[in-house]
PDB file of C-alpha atoms in Angstrom:
ATOM      1  CA  MET A  91     -84.578  97.118 -68.012  1.00 47.00           C
ATOM      2  CA  ALA A  92     -83.556 100.714 -67.803  1.00 53.00           C
ATOM      3  CA  PHE A  93     -79.420 100.998 -67.071  1.00 52.00           C
ATOM      4  CA  GLY A  94     -80.229 102.633 -63.898  1.00 50.00           C
ATOM      5  CA  ALA A  95     -82.471 100.161 -62.595  1.00 49.00           C
ATOM      6  CA  LEU A  96     -80.170  97.160 -63.720  1.00 49.00           C
ATOM      7  CA  PHE A  97     -77.679  99.457 -61.613  1.00 48.00           C
ATOM      8  CA  SER A  98     -79.461  99.795 -59.328  1.00 47.00           C
ATOM      9  CA  ARG A  99     -80.040  96.084 -58.629  1.00 45.00           C
ATOM     10  CA  LEU A 100     -76.366  95.485 -59.541  1.00 47.00           C
ATOM     11  CA  PHE A 101     -75.103  97.588 -57.031  1.00 44.00           C
ATOM     12  CA  SER A 102     -77.616  96.051 -54.224  1.00 41.00           C
ATOM     13  CA  CYS A 103     -76.115  92.263 -55.139  1.00 40.00           C
ATOM     14  CA  THR A 104     -72.084  92.390 -55.426  1.00 42.00           C
ATOM     15  CA  THR A 105     -69.571  91.006 -53.773  1.00 37.00           C
ATOM     16  CA  LYS A 106     -66.500  92.787 -52.163  1.00 38.00           C
ATOM     17  CA  ALA A 107     -63.979  92.669 -54.449  1.00 36.00           C
ATOM     18  CA  ASP A 108     -60.327  90.952 -53.916  1.00 36.00           C
ATOM     19  CA  SER A 109     -57.543  93.274 -53.865  1.00 34.00           C
ATOM     20  CA  THR A 110     -56.131  92.794 -57.501  1.00 43.00           C
ATOM     21  CA  SER A 111     -53.941  89.688 -57.626  1.00 77.00           C
ATOM     22  CA  LEU A 112     -51.400  88.850 -60.117  1.00 90.00           C
ATOM     23  CA  SER A 113     -52.512  85.595 -62.011  1.00 87.00           C
ATOM     24  CA  GLY A 114     -49.239  84.902 -63.424  1.00 85.00           C
ATOM     25  CA  LYS A 115     -46.607  82.663 -61.896  1.00 90.00           C
ATOM     26  CA  TYR A 116     -43.846  85.292 -61.227  1.00 95.00           C
ATOM     27  CA  LYS A 117     -39.620  84.931 -59.220  1.00 95.00           C
ATOM     28  CA  PHE A 118     -39.328  87.862 -57.309  1.00 96.00           C
ATOM     29  CA  VAL A 119     -35.419  88.623 -58.475  1.00 97.00           C
ATOM     30  CA  HIS A 120     -32.370  91.412 -57.760  1.00 98.00           C
ATOM     31  CA  CYS A 121     -32.558  93.945 -60.296  1.00 98.00           C
ATOM     32  CA  PRO A 122     -29.112  92.613 -62.684  1.00 97.00           C
ATOM     33  CA  LYS A 123     -26.660  95.332 -63.493  1.00 97.00           C
ATOM     34  CA  PRO A 124     -26.830  96.954 -67.092  1.00 97.00           C
ATOM     35  CA  VAL A 125     -25.017  94.906 -69.130  1.00 96.00           C
ATOM     36  CA  LYS A 126     -24.344  98.338 -71.626  1.00 95.00           C
ATOM     37  CA  ASP A 127     -24.192 101.696 -71.332  1.00 97.00           C
ATOM     38  CA  THR A 128     -25.995 102.907 -74.014  1.00 97.00           C
ATOM     39  CA  GLY A 129     -25.594 106.239 -73.377  1.00 94.00           C
ATOM     40  CA  CYS A 130     -28.449 106.931 -71.400  1.00 90.00           C
ATOM     41  CA  THR A 131     -27.866 103.936 -68.800  1.00 96.00           C
ATOM     42  CA  TYR A 132     -25.917 106.139 -65.925  1.00 95.00           C
ATOM     43  CA  CYS A 133     -27.790 109.306 -66.231  1.00 89.00           C
ATOM     44  CA  GLU A 134     -27.172 111.597 -63.323  1.00 85.00           C
ATOM     45  CA  ILE A 135     -30.900 112.531 -61.483  1.00 87.00           C
ATOM     46  CA  PRO A 136     -31.566 116.286 -60.991  1.00 84.00           C
ATOM     47  CA  GLN A 137     -31.875 117.701 -57.544  1.00 84.00           C
ATOM     48  CA  PHE A 138     -35.316 118.803 -56.761  1.00 81.00           C
ATOM     49  CA  PRO A 139     -36.427 121.323 -54.370  1.00 78.00           C
ATOM     50  CA  ILE A 140     -36.370 119.923 -50.667  1.00 81.00           C
ATOM     51  CA  SER A 141     -40.047 120.526 -50.939  1.00 77.00           C
ATOM     52  CA  HIS A 142     -39.616 117.557 -53.885  1.00 84.00           C
ATOM     53  CA  GLN A 143     -37.237 114.868 -52.701  1.00 82.00           C
ATOM     54  CA  ILE A 144     -37.777 111.571 -54.072  1.00 80.00           C
ATOM     55  CA  ASP A 145     -38.442 109.576 -50.922  1.00 80.00           C
ATOM     56  CA  HIS A 146     -35.677 106.466 -50.731  1.00 80.00           C
ATOM     57  CA  LYS A 147     -36.394 105.615 -47.128  1.00 84.00           C
ATOM     58  CA  ARG A 148     -40.175 103.946 -47.100  1.00 89.00           C
ATOM     59  CA  LYS A 149     -40.792 101.160 -48.381  1.00 90.00           C
ATOM     60  CA  LEU A 150     -41.838 100.155 -51.669  1.00 90.00           C
ATOM     61  CA  ARG A 151     -44.293  96.923 -51.331  1.00 92.00           C
ATOM     62  CA  ASN A 152     -47.974  97.863 -50.949  1.00 90.00           C
ATOM     63  CA  SER A 153     -47.771 101.458 -51.160  1.00 91.00           C
ATOM     64  CA  THR A 154     -50.394 101.186 -54.574  1.00 91.00           C
ATOM     65  CA  VAL A 155     -53.745 101.378 -54.148  1.00 87.00           C
ATOM     66  CA  ALA A 156     -55.809  97.592 -54.780  1.00 90.00           C
ATOM     67  CA  LEU A 157     -57.632  98.625 -57.608  1.00 94.00           C
ATOM     68  CA  TYR A 158     -60.505  96.228 -58.918  1.00 95.00           C
ATOM     69  CA  LYS A 159     -60.130  97.581 -62.086  1.00 97.00           C
ATOM     70  CA  HIS A 160     -57.393  99.607 -64.590  1.00 97.00           C
ATOM     71  CA  VAL A 161     -58.760 101.651 -67.122  1.00 98.00           C
ATOM     72  CA  LEU A 162     -56.449 103.226 -69.463  1.00 98.00           C
ATOM     73  CA  LEU A 163     -57.603 105.380 -72.530  1.00 97.00           C
ATOM     74  CA  LEU A 164     -55.694 103.917 -75.221  1.00 96.00           C
ATOM     75  CA  SER A 165     -56.648 106.464 -77.946  1.00 95.00           C
ATOM     76  CA  GLY A 166     -54.837 109.252 -76.159  1.00 93.00           C
ATOM     77  CA  PHE A 167     -53.080 111.895 -76.455  1.00 91.00           C
ATOM     78  CA  PRO A 168     -49.082 111.372 -77.574  1.00 92.00           C
ATOM     79  CA  ASP A 169     -47.717 114.963 -76.418  1.00 92.00           C
ATOM     80  CA  HIS A 170     -47.140 113.872 -72.603  1.00 89.00           C
ATOM     81  CA  GLN A 171     -46.182 117.490 -71.891  1.00 88.00           C
ATOM     82  CA  SER A 172     -49.355 118.809 -72.437  1.00 88.00           C
ATOM     83  CA  TRP A 173     -51.246 117.185 -70.213  1.00 91.00           C
ATOM     84  CA  PRO A 174     -53.570 119.179 -68.369  1.00 90.00           C
ATOM     85  CA  ARG A 175     -52.277 119.108 -64.707  1.00 89.00           C
ATOM     86  CA  ARG A 176     -55.967 116.918 -64.018  1.00 90.00           C
ATOM     87  CA  PHE A 177     -58.145 115.263 -66.364  1.00 89.00           C
ATOM     88  CA  GLU A 178     -60.836 114.402 -63.983  1.00 84.00           C
ATOM     89  CA  LEU A 179     -61.153 118.668 -63.912  1.00 82.00           C
ATOM     90  CA  SER A 180     -61.331 119.146 -67.792  1.00 82.00           C
ATOM     91  CA  PRO A 181     -65.160 119.378 -68.713  1.00 83.00           C
ATOM     92  CA  GLY A 182     -66.277 117.152 -71.363  1.00 82.00           C
ATOM     93  CA  HIS A 183     -63.296 115.197 -71.471  1.00 90.00           C
ATOM     94  CA  VAL A 184     -63.526 111.222 -71.581  1.00 94.00           C
ATOM     95  CA  ILE A 185     -61.582 110.906 -68.287  1.00 95.00           C
ATOM     96  CA  SER A 186     -63.264 113.905 -66.254  1.00 95.00           C
ATOM     97  CA  ASP A 187     -66.937 111.986 -67.603  1.00 96.00           C
ATOM     98  CA  LEU A 188     -65.475 108.336 -67.073  1.00 96.00           C
ATOM     99  CA  THR A 189     -64.459 110.064 -63.091  1.00 94.00           C
ATOM    100  CA  THR A 190     -67.997 111.367 -62.986  1.00 94.00           C
ATOM    101  CA  LEU A 191     -70.092 108.504 -63.373  1.00 95.00           C
ATOM    102  CA  LYS A 192     -67.883 106.217 -61.300  1.00 94.00           C
ATOM    103  CA  ARG A 193     -68.750 108.388 -58.682  1.00 92.00           C
ATOM    104  CA  LYS A 194     -72.140 107.441 -59.345  1.00 92.00           C
ATOM    105  CA  PHE A 195     -71.969 103.911 -60.485  1.00 91.00           C
ATOM    106  CA  THR A 196     -69.714 101.789 -58.137  1.00 91.00           C
ATOM    107  CA  ASP A 197     -68.729 102.017 -54.854  1.00 88.00           C
ATOM    108  CA  GLY A 198     -65.995 101.546 -52.580  1.00 86.00           C
ATOM    109  CA  TYR A 199     -65.305  98.043 -52.444  1.00 90.00           C
ATOM    110  CA  HIS A 200     -64.960  98.537 -56.509  1.00 93.00           C
ATOM    111  CA  PRO A 201     -62.163 101.158 -56.831  1.00 94.00           C
ATOM    112  CA  SER A 202     -60.616 101.961 -60.082  1.00 95.00           C
ATOM    113  CA  LEU A 203     -58.790 103.500 -61.835  1.00 95.00           C
ATOM    114  CA  VAL A 204     -58.760 105.206 -65.356  1.00 96.00           C
ATOM    115  CA  SER A 205     -55.712 107.102 -66.699  1.00 95.00           C
ATOM    116  CA  MET A 206     -54.080 109.072 -70.207  1.00 96.00           C
ATOM    117  CA  THR A 207     -51.367 107.353 -72.057  1.00 97.00           C
ATOM    118  CA  SER A 208     -49.573 108.525 -74.971  1.00 96.00           C
ATOM    119  CA  LEU A 209     -50.475 105.559 -76.803  1.00 97.00           C
ATOM    120  CA  GLN A 210     -52.991 105.624 -80.370  1.00 95.00           C
ATOM    121  CA  GLU A 211     -53.614 101.114 -81.040  1.00 95.00           C
ATOM    122  CA  GLU A 212     -57.139 102.282 -82.634  1.00 94.00           C
ATOM    123  CA  SER A 213     -56.034 100.644 -85.581  1.00 93.00           C
ATOM    124  CA  MET A 214     -56.219  97.724 -83.670  1.00 93.00           C
ATOM    125  CA  MET A 215     -60.284  97.957 -83.522  1.00 94.00           C
ATOM    126  CA  PRO A 216     -61.723  96.720 -87.003  1.00 91.00           C
ATOM    127  CA  GLY A 217     -63.460  99.848 -88.008  1.00 92.00           C
ATOM    128  CA  PHE A 218     -63.239 102.135 -84.856  1.00 94.00           C
ATOM    129  CA  ASP A 219     -65.202 104.869 -85.030  1.00 92.00           C
ATOM    130  CA  PHE A 220     -62.409 107.730 -84.286  1.00 89.00           C
ATOM    131  CA  ALA A 221     -64.833 110.969 -83.910  1.00 90.00           C
ATOM    132  CA  HIS A 222     -67.031 109.070 -81.568  1.00 94.00           C
ATOM    133  CA  SER A 223     -64.973 106.961 -79.424  1.00 96.00           C
ATOM    134  CA  ALA A 224     -62.980 106.035 -77.114  1.00 96.00           C
ATOM    135  CA  LEU A 225     -61.065 103.079 -77.366  1.00 98.00           C
ATOM    136  CA  LEU A 226     -60.229 101.784 -73.727  1.00 98.00           C
ATOM    137  CA  GLY A 227     -57.518  98.917 -71.954  1.00 98.00           C
ATOM    138  CA  LEU A 228     -59.140  97.299 -69.130  1.00 98.00           C
ATOM    139  CA  TYR A 229     -57.452  95.113 -66.531  1.00 98.00           C
ATOM    140  CA  PRO A 230     -56.913  92.361 -65.339  1.00 97.00           C
ATOM    141  CA  ASP A 231     -59.284  91.684 -68.134  1.00 97.00           C
ATOM    142  CA  GLY A 232     -56.951  92.081 -70.684  1.00 97.00           C
ATOM    143  CA  LEU A 233     -59.416  93.599 -72.894  1.00 97.00           C
ATOM    144  CA  ALA A 234     -59.551  96.712 -75.860  1.00 97.00           C
ATOM    145  CA  VAL A 235     -62.932  97.991 -75.178  1.00 98.00           C
ATOM    146  CA  GLU A 236     -64.684 100.048 -78.247  1.00 98.00           C
ATOM    147  CA  VAL A 237     -66.296 102.528 -75.728  1.00 98.00           C
ATOM    148  CA  PRO A 238     -68.732 105.222 -78.476  1.00 97.00           C
ATOM    149  CA  THR A 239     -68.953 108.814 -75.261  1.00 95.00           C
ATOM    150  CA  ARG A 240     -72.316 108.394 -75.668  1.00 96.00           C
ATOM    151  CA  ARG A 241     -71.770 104.694 -73.814  1.00 97.00           C
ATOM    152  CA  LEU A 242     -69.760 106.108 -71.276  1.00 97.00           C
ATOM    153  CA  GLN A 243     -72.439 105.170 -68.131  1.00 96.00           C
ATOM    154  CA  GLU A 244     -73.022 101.336 -69.856  1.00 96.00           C
ATOM    155  CA  PHE A 245     -69.694 100.907 -69.711  1.00 97.00           C
ATOM    156  CA  VAL A 246     -68.995 101.300 -66.353  1.00 96.00           C
ATOM    157  CA  ILE A 247     -71.620  99.842 -65.390  1.00 94.00           C
ATOM    158  CA  ALA A 248     -71.022  96.673 -67.321  1.00 96.00           C
ATOM    159  CA  TYR A 249     -67.569  96.608 -66.039  1.00 97.00           C
ATOM    160  CA  LEU A 250     -66.409  98.934 -63.294  1.00 96.00           C
ATOM    161  CA  ALA A 251     -69.421  98.466 -60.785  1.00 91.00           C
ATOM    162  CA  GLY A 252     -69.015  95.123 -59.477  1.00 86.00           C
ATOM    163  CA  GLU A 253     -70.076  91.079 -60.439  1.00 84.00           C
ATOM    164  CA  PRO A 254     -73.963  90.252 -59.775  1.00 81.00           C
ATOM    165  CA  VAL A 255     -74.110  87.626 -56.788  1.00 84.00           C
ATOM    166  CA  ASP A 256     -78.070  87.153 -58.741  1.00 87.00           C
ATOM    167  CA  PRO A 257     -77.095  84.872 -61.531  1.00 89.00           C
ATOM    168  CA  ALA A 258     -80.520  86.736 -63.578  1.00 88.00           C
ATOM    169  CA  GLU A 259     -78.202  90.281 -62.619  1.00 85.00           C
ATOM    170  CA  LYS A 260     -75.286  88.514 -64.236  1.00 88.00           C
ATOM    171  CA  GLU A 261     -76.742  87.406 -66.897  1.00 90.00           C
ATOM    172  CA  ARG A 262     -77.820  91.304 -67.617  1.00 88.00           C
ATOM    173  CA  GLN A 263     -74.389  92.216 -67.392  1.00 90.00           C
ATOM    174  CA  ALA A 264     -72.927  89.905 -69.415  1.00 92.00           C
ATOM    175  CA  GLU A 265     -75.385  90.968 -72.003  1.00 94.00           C
ATOM    176  CA  LEU A 266     -74.570  94.537 -71.531  1.00 94.00           C
ATOM    177  CA  ARG A 267     -70.934  93.986 -71.959  1.00 96.00           C
ATOM    178  CA  SER A 268     -71.513  91.756 -75.281  1.00 97.00           C
ATOM    179  CA  SER A 269     -73.251  95.135 -76.681  1.00 98.00           C
ATOM    180  CA  PHE A 270     -69.094  96.769 -76.619  1.00 98.00           C
ATOM    181  CA  GLN A 271     -67.091  95.571 -79.558  1.00 97.00           C
ATOM    182  CA  SER A 272     -63.994  94.452 -77.541  1.00 97.00           C
ATOM    183  CA  LEU A 273     -60.774  92.183 -78.167  1.00 96.00           C
ATOM    184  CA  GLU A 274     -58.401  90.745 -75.924  1.00 97.00           C
ATOM    185  CA  LEU A 275     -54.644  92.033 -75.681  1.00 97.00           C
ATOM    186  CA  LYS A 276     -52.152  90.066 -77.367  1.00 96.00           C
ATOM    187  CA  LYS A 277     -48.820  92.202 -76.073  1.00 97.00           C
ATOM    188  CA  ASP A 278     -47.687  93.930 -73.422  1.00 98.00           C
ATOM    189  CA  TYR A 279     -47.031  98.190 -72.298  1.00 98.00           C
ATOM    190  CA  ILE A 280     -44.780  99.070 -70.122  1.00 99.00           C
ATOM    191  CA  LEU A 281     -45.835 102.839 -69.819  1.00 98.00           C
ATOM    192  CA  VAL A 282     -43.760 105.330 -67.548  1.00 97.00           C
ATOM    193  CA  CYS A 283     -45.196 108.020 -65.503  1.00 94.00           C
ATOM    194  CA  GLY A 284     -43.749 111.315 -67.264  1.00 90.00           C
ATOM    195  CA  HIS A 285     -47.439 113.608 -66.320  1.00 88.00           C
ATOM    196  CA  ALA A 286     -44.839 116.755 -65.953  1.00 80.00           C
ATOM    197  CA  LYS A 287     -47.835 119.479 -65.084  1.00 84.00           C
ATOM    198  CA  ARG A 288     -48.673 117.114 -62.040  1.00 88.00           C
ATOM    199  CA  ASP A 289     -45.245 116.912 -60.062  1.00 83.00           C
ATOM    200  CA  ILE A 290     -41.641 117.991 -61.790  1.00 82.00           C
ATOM    201  CA  ARG A 291     -39.932 114.749 -60.087  1.00 88.00           C
ATOM    202  CA  CYS A 292     -42.235 112.335 -62.926  1.00 85.00           C
ATOM    203  CA  GLY A 293     -41.686 114.949 -65.016  1.00 87.00           C
ATOM    204  CA  THR A 294     -38.028 114.705 -65.201  1.00 90.00           C
ATOM    205  CA  ILE A 295     -37.075 111.940 -64.333  1.00 92.00           C
ATOM    206  CA  GLY A 296     -39.564 110.274 -66.680  1.00 93.00           C
ATOM    207  CA  PRO A 297     -37.963 110.690 -70.160  1.00 94.00           C
ATOM    208  CA  LEU A 298     -34.568 109.854 -68.624  1.00 96.00           C
ATOM    209  CA  VAL A 299     -35.927 106.731 -67.603  1.00 97.00           C
ATOM    210  CA  MET A 300     -38.066 106.172 -71.238  1.00 97.00           C
ATOM    211  CA  ALA A 301     -34.951 106.846 -73.238  1.00 97.00           C
ATOM    212  CA  GLU A 302     -33.375 103.856 -71.917  1.00 98.00           C
ATOM    213  CA  PHE A 303     -36.562 101.918 -71.944  1.00 98.00           C
ATOM    214  CA  LYS A 304     -36.321 102.797 -75.696  1.00 98.00           C
ATOM    215  CA  LYS A 305     -32.749 102.120 -76.211  1.00 98.00           C
ATOM    216  CA  ALA A 306     -33.304  98.494 -74.010  1.00 98.00           C
ATOM    217  CA  PHE A 307     -36.083  97.882 -76.671  1.00 98.00           C
ATOM    218  CA  GLU A 308     -33.574  98.045 -79.817  1.00 97.00           C
ATOM    219  CA  ILE A 309     -30.559  96.441 -77.953  1.00 96.00           C
ATOM    220  CA  ASN A 310     -33.240  93.537 -77.206  1.00 97.00           C
ATOM    221  CA  ARG A 311     -35.076  93.943 -80.891  1.00 98.00           C
ATOM    222  CA  ILE A 312     -38.729  94.106 -78.976  1.00 98.00           C
ATOM    223  CA  PRO A 313     -40.908  94.501 -81.784  1.00 96.00           C
ATOM    224  CA  GLU A 314     -43.727  96.656 -81.777  1.00 94.00           C
ATOM    225  CA  GLU A 315     -46.524  93.798 -82.037  1.00 94.00           C
ATOM    226  CA  SER A 316     -44.893  91.993 -78.662  1.00 97.00           C
ATOM    227  CA  ALA A 317     -44.285  95.576 -76.536  1.00 98.00           C
ATOM    228  CA  THR A 318     -45.015  98.577 -76.519  1.00 98.00           C
ATOM    229  CA  LEU A 319     -43.891 101.928 -74.796  1.00 98.00           C
ATOM    230  CA  GLY A 320     -45.869 104.813 -73.405  1.00 98.00           C
ATOM    231  CA  TYR A 321     -46.472 107.618 -70.713  1.00 97.00           C
ATOM    232  CA  ILE A 322     -48.789 107.217 -68.227  1.00 96.00           C
ATOM    233  CA  SER A 323     -50.620 109.965 -66.442  1.00 94.00           C
ATOM    234  CA  HIS A 324     -50.742 110.202 -62.249  1.00 91.00           C
ATOM    235  CA  VAL A 325     -50.905 107.049 -60.716  1.00 91.00           C
ATOM    236  CA  GLY A 326     -50.465 108.032 -57.151  1.00 85.00           C
ATOM    237  CA  GLY A 327     -47.101 108.121 -55.351  1.00 81.00           C
ATOM    238  CA  HIS A 328     -44.732 110.828 -56.651  1.00 74.00           C
ATOM    239  CA  ALA A 329     -42.654 110.535 -54.195  1.00 85.00           C
ATOM    240  CA  PHE A 330     -41.832 107.571 -55.655  1.00 87.00           C
ATOM    241  CA  ALA A 331     -40.621 108.345 -59.467  1.00 84.00           C
ATOM    242  CA  GLY A 332     -39.622 107.159 -61.604  1.00 89.00           C
ATOM    243  CA  ASN A 333     -42.936 105.369 -61.454  1.00 93.00           C
ATOM    244  CA  VAL A 334     -43.084 102.033 -64.732  1.00 97.00           C
ATOM    245  CA  LEU A 335     -45.823 100.390 -64.730  1.00 98.00           C
ATOM    246  CA  VAL A 336     -46.074  97.253 -67.061  1.00 98.00           C
ATOM    247  CA  PHE A 337     -49.323  96.126 -68.369  1.00 98.00           C
ATOM    248  CA  LYS A 338     -49.483  92.482 -69.034  1.00 97.00           C
ATOM    249  CA  LYS A 339     -51.360  90.798 -71.984  1.00 95.00           C
ATOM    250  CA  ASN A 340     -52.356  87.865 -69.184  1.00 94.00           C
ATOM    251  CA  GLY A 341     -53.805  91.078 -67.719  1.00 96.00           C
ATOM    252  CA  ASP A 342     -51.526  91.721 -64.681  1.00 97.00           C
ATOM    253  CA  VAL A 343     -50.399  95.280 -63.689  1.00 97.00           C
ATOM    254  CA  ILE A 344     -46.672  95.050 -62.157  1.00 98.00           C
ATOM    255  CA  TRP A 345     -46.158  98.593 -60.671  1.00 97.00           C
ATOM    256  CA  TYR A 346     -42.495  99.559 -60.221  1.00 98.00           C
ATOM    257  CA  GLY A 347     -40.915 102.815 -58.226  1.00 95.00           C
ATOM    258  CA  ARG A 348     -37.969 104.612 -57.830  1.00 94.00           C
ATOM    259  CA  VAL A 349     -36.771 103.591 -61.352  1.00 96.00           C
ATOM    260  CA  GLU A 350     -33.930 105.100 -62.369  1.00 96.00           C
ATOM    261  CA  PRO A 351     -32.063 104.648 -65.931  1.00 97.00           C
ATOM    262  CA  LYS A 352     -29.526 102.012 -65.009  1.00 97.00           C
ATOM    263  CA  HIS A 353     -32.554  99.757 -63.564  1.00 98.00           C
ATOM    264  CA  VAL A 354     -34.380  99.833 -66.824  1.00 98.00           C
ATOM    265  CA  GLN A 355     -32.741  96.710 -68.696  1.00 98.00           C
ATOM    266  CA  GLY A 356     -33.119  94.295 -66.054  1.00 98.00           C
ATOM    267  CA  ILE A 357     -36.723  95.522 -66.246  1.00 98.00           C
ATOM    268  CA  VAL A 358     -36.766  94.558 -69.898  1.00 98.00           C
ATOM    269  CA  GLU A 359     -34.661  91.028 -68.849  1.00 98.00           C
ATOM    270  CA  LYS A 360     -36.256  89.831 -66.218  1.00 98.00           C
ATOM    271  CA  THR A 361     -39.956  91.447 -66.419  1.00 98.00           C
ATOM    272  CA  VAL A 362     -41.012  92.556 -70.083  1.00 98.00           C
ATOM    273  CA  LEU A 363     -39.119  89.262 -71.237  1.00 97.00           C
ATOM    274  CA  GLY A 364     -39.371  87.023 -68.727  1.00 96.00           C
ATOM    275  CA  SER A 365     -41.846  86.084 -65.800  1.00 95.00           C
ATOM    276  CA  GLU A 366     -39.380  88.153 -63.070  1.00 97.00           C
ATOM    277  CA  ILE A 367     -40.285  91.021 -60.888  1.00 98.00           C
ATOM    278  CA  ILE A 368     -37.785  93.268 -59.131  1.00 98.00           C
ATOM    279  CA  GLU A 369     -38.224  92.755 -55.579  1.00 97.00           C
ATOM    280  CA  GLU A 370     -36.323  96.599 -55.082  1.00 97.00           C
ATOM    281  CA  LEU A 371     -38.747  98.049 -57.326  1.00 97.00           C
ATOM    282  CA  TYR A 372     -41.730  96.770 -56.526  1.00 98.00           C
ATOM    283  CA  ARG A 373     -44.668  98.555 -55.230  1.00 94.00           C
ATOM    284  CA  GLY A 374     -47.763  96.325 -56.508  1.00 92.00           C
TER     285      GLY A 374
END
């Protein structure tokens, strides 16, 4: 069956997606005070123009969009300062292509977000084709998928278009998924929004938060194979900068907002090393 026909039938028999929920058991706690001043811990947050103030009035909880899937470009661009303002408007870029395909092959019941990262994790995939493929992290599946750029449409149909109800269509979708090389993610990713060309707030606060995360990782001797730090492109909510997303290896994604360097050691202790969520910073 042609992929277009498969999608046509798949689209007509999918169920409405539930809001992405956390699969793990987490306890809500308040952020503990830093145990050490690293030199970055109490960095002063710069003053922003009146038009770009941090919003300290609105509640953070439920300030995110309920996503069916979140896709990370794990074969990303490390220089986050050079990222264009909008990847989706960059012709020929994998994020632009995926955005176009999402509009064509998915519906409003299955919203997904595709994010650039500064990560370069291609070495995790044996025989990765650097010249012709993208490595995509898929959440809440907790998978890394190697996707040849010529097969982006198939990836969208296989993973982003929803789950078929009809058993035969479900089997066909499973076959399409199995045609991609994939593996389970074995570590956490802690990603800080530092998309400087998109918004001055994330571009300014992000590096301050990242500097403290690096110090906190050193203090706690967190190995690279356990958790990796990186930057992520715009995820929504610049007014809540700094935005930090914790992608757990079990597929859970914990969104934090209004994170300052003084909160980082608490996030590392409670969320990265533990199974607790900082209540006052939690976006969803």
